[in-house]
JSON list of C-alpha atoms in Angstrom, two decimals:
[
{"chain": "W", "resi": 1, "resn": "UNK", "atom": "CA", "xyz": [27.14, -1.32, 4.24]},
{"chain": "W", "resi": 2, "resn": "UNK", "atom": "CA", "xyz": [23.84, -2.98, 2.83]},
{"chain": "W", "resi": 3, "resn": "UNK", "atom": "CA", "xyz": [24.53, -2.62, -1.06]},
{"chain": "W", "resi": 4, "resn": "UNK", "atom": "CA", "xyz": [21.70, -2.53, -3.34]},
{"chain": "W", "resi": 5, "resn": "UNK", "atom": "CA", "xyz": [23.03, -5.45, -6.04]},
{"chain": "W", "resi": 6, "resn": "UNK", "atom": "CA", "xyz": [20.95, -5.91, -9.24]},
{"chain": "W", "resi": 7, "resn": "UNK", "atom": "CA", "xyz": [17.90, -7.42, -8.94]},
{"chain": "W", "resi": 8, "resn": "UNK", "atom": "CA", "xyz": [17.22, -6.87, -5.28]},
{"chain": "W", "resi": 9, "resn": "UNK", "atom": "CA", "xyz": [14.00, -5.82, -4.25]},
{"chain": "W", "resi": 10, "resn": "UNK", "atom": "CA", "xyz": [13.79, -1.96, -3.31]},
{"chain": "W", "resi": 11, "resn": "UNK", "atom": "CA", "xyz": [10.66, -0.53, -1.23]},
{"chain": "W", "resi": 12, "resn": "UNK", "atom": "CA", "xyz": [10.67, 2.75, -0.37]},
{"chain": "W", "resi": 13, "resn": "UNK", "atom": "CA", "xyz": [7.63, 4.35, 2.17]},
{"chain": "W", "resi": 14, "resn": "UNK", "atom": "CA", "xyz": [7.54, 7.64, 3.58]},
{"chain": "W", "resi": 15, "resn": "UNK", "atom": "CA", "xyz": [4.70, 9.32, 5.50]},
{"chain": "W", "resi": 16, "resn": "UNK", "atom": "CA", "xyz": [4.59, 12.62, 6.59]},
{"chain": "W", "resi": 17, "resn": "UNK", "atom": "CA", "xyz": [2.38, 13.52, 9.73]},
{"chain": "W", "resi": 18, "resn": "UNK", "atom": "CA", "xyz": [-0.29, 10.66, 9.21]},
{"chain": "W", "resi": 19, "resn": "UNK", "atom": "CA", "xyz": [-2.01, 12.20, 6.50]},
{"chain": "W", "resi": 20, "resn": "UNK", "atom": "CA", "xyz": [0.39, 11.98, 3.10]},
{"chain": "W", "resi": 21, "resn": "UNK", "atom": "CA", "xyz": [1.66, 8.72, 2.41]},
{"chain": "W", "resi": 22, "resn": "UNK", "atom": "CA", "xyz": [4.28, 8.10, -0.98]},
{"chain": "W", "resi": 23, "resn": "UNK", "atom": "CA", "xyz": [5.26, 4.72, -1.38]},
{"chain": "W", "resi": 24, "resn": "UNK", "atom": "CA", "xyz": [7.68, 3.27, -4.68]},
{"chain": "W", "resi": 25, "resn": "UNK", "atom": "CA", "xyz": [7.93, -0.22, -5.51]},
{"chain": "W", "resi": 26, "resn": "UNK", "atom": "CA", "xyz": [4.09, -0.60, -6.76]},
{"chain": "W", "resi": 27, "resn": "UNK", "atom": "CA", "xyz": [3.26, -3.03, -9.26]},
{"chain": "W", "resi": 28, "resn": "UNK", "atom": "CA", "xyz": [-0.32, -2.79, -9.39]},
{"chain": "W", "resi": 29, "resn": "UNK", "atom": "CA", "xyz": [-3.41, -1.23, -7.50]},
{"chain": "W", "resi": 30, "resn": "UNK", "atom": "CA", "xyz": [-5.38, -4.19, -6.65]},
{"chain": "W", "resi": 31, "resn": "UNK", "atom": "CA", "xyz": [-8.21, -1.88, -4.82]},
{"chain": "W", "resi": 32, "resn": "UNK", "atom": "CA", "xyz": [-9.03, 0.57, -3.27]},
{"chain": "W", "resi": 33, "resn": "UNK", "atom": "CA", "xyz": [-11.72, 2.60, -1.56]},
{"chain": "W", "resi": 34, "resn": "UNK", "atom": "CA", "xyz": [-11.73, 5.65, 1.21]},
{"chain": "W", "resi": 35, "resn": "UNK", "atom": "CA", "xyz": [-11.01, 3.54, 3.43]},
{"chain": "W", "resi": 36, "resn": "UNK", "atom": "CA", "xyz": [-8.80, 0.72, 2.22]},
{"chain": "W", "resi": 37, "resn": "UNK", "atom": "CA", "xyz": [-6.31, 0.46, -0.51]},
{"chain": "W", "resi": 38, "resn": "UNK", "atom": "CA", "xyz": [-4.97, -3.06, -1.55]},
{"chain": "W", "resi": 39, "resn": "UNK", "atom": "CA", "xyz": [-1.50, -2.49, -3.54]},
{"chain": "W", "resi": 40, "resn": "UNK", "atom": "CA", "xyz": [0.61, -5.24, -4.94]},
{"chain": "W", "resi": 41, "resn": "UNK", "atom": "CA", "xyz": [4.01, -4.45, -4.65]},
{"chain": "W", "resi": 42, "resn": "UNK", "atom": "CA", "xyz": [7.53, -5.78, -4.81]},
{"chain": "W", "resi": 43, "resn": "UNK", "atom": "CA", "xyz": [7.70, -6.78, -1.29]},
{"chain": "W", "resi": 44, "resn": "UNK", "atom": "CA", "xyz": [4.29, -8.58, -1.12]},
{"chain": "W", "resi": 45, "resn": "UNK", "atom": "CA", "xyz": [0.33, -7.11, -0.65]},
{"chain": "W", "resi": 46, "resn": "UNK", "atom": "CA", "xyz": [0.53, -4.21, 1.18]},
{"chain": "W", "resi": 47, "resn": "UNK", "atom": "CA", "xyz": [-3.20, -3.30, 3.03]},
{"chain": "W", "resi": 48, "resn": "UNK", "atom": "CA", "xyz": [-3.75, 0.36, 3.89]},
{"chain": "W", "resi": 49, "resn": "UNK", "atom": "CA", "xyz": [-6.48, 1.79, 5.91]},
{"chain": "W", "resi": 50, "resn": "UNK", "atom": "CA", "xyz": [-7.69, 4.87, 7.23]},
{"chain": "W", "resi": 51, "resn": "UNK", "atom": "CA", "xyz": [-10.38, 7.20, 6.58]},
{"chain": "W", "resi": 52, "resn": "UNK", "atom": "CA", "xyz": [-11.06, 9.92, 3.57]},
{"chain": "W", "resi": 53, "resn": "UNK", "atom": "CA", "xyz": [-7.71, 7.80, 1.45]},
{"chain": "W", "resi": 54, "resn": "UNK", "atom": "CA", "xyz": [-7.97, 8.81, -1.85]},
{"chain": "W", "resi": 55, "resn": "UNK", "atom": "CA", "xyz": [-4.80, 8.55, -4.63]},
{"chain": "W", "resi": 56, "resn": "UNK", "atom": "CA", "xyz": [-2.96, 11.87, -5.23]},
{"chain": "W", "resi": 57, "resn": "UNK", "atom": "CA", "xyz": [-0.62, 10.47, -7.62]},
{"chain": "W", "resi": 58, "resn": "UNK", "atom": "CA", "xyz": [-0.58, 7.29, -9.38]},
{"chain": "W", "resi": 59, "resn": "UNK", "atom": "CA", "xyz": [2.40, 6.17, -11.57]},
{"chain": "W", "resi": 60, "resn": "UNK", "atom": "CA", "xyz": [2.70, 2.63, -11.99]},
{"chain": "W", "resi": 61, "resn": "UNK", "atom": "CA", "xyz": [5.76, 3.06, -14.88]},
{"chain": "W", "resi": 62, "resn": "UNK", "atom": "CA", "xyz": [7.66, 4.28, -12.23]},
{"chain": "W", "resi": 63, "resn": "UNK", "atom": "CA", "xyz": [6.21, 2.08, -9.64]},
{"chain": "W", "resi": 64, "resn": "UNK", "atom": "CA", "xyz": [4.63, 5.43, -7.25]},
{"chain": "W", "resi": 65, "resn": "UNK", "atom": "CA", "xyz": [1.91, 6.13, -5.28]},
{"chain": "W", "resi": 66, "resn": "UNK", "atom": "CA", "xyz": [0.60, 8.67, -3.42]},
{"chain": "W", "resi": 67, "resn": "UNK", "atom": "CA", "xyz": [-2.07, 8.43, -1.30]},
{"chain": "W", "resi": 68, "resn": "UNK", "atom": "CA", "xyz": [-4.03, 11.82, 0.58]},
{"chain": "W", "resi": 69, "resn": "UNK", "atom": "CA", "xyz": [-6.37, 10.72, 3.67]},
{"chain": "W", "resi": 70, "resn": "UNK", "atom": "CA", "xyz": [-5.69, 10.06, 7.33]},
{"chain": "W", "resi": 71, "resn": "UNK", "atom": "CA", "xyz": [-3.75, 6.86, 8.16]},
{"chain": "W", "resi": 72, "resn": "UNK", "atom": "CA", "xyz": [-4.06, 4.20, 10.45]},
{"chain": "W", "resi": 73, "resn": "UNK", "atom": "CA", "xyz": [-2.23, 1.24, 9.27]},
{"chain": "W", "resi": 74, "resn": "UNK", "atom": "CA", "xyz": [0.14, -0.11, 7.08]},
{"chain": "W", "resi": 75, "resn": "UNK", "atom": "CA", "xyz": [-0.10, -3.82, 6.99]},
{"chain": "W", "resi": 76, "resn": "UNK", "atom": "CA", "xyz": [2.02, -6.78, 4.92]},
{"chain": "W", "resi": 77, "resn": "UNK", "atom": "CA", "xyz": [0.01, -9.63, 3.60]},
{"chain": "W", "resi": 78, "resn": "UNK", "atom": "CA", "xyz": [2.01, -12.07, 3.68]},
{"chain": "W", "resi": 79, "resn": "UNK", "atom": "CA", "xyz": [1.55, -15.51, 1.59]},
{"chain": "W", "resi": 80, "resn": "UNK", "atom": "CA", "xyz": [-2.25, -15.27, 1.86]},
{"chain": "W", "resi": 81, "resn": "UNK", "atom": "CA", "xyz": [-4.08, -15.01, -1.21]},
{"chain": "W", "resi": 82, "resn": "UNK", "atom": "CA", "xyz": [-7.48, -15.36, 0.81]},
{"chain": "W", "resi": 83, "resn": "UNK", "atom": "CA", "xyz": [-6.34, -11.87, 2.79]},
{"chain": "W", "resi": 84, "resn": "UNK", "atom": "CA", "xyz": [-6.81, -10.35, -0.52]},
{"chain": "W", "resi": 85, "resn": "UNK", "atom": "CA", "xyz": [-10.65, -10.33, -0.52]},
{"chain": "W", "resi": 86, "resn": "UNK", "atom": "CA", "xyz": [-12.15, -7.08, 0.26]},
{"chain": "W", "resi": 87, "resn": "UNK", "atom": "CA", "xyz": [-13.13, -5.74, 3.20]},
{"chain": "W", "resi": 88, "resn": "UNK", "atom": "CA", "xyz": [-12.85, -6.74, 7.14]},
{"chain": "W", "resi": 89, "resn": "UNK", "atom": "CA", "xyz": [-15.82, -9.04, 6.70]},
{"chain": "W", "resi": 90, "resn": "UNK", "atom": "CA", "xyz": [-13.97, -10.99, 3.94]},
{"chain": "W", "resi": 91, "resn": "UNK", "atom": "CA", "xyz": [-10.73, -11.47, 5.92]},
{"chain": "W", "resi": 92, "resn": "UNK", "atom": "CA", "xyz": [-12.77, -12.78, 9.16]},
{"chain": "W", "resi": 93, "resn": "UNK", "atom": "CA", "xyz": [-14.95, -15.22, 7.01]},
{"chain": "W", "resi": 94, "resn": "UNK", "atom": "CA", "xyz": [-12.51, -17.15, 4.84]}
]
């Protein structure tokens, strides 16, 4: 019943057991490290973290990434272009 009309945003993530993460909808990679990876997409800044993350597949064309590495959070930053600086020290000090 929820029709995709023409211009609507479209986000698409899908994880399989913690450890491979695909996600469409990218616009840019903002950063990233093996630990963090900062993407701008068409929903807003999306943070994830985890250990050993490192890109399996990058296509920013069609809007994919892949990332390899063990997950532990997907997090939206929302509105807050101070959230953007690196690292947990640079959230906590603003």
């Amino acid at each position: 019943m929820n029709e995709q009309g023409k211009g609507q945003k479209r986000q698409e993530i899908k994880m399989l057991n913690r450890k491979i993460l695909e996600i469409t909808g990218v616009n840019n990679v903002e950063s990233f490290d093996n630990e963090e990876f900062l993407l701008e997409t068409e929903l807003g800044f999306l943070a994830i973290r985890g250990q050993n993350l490192h890109m399996k597949h990058l296509s920013l064309e069609q809007g994919l990434v892949a990332i390899e590495g063990l997950v532990h959070s997907l997090n939206y930053l929302d509105g807050n272009t101070a959230a953007k600086s690196k690292g947990l020290f640079g959230k906590l000090f603003k």
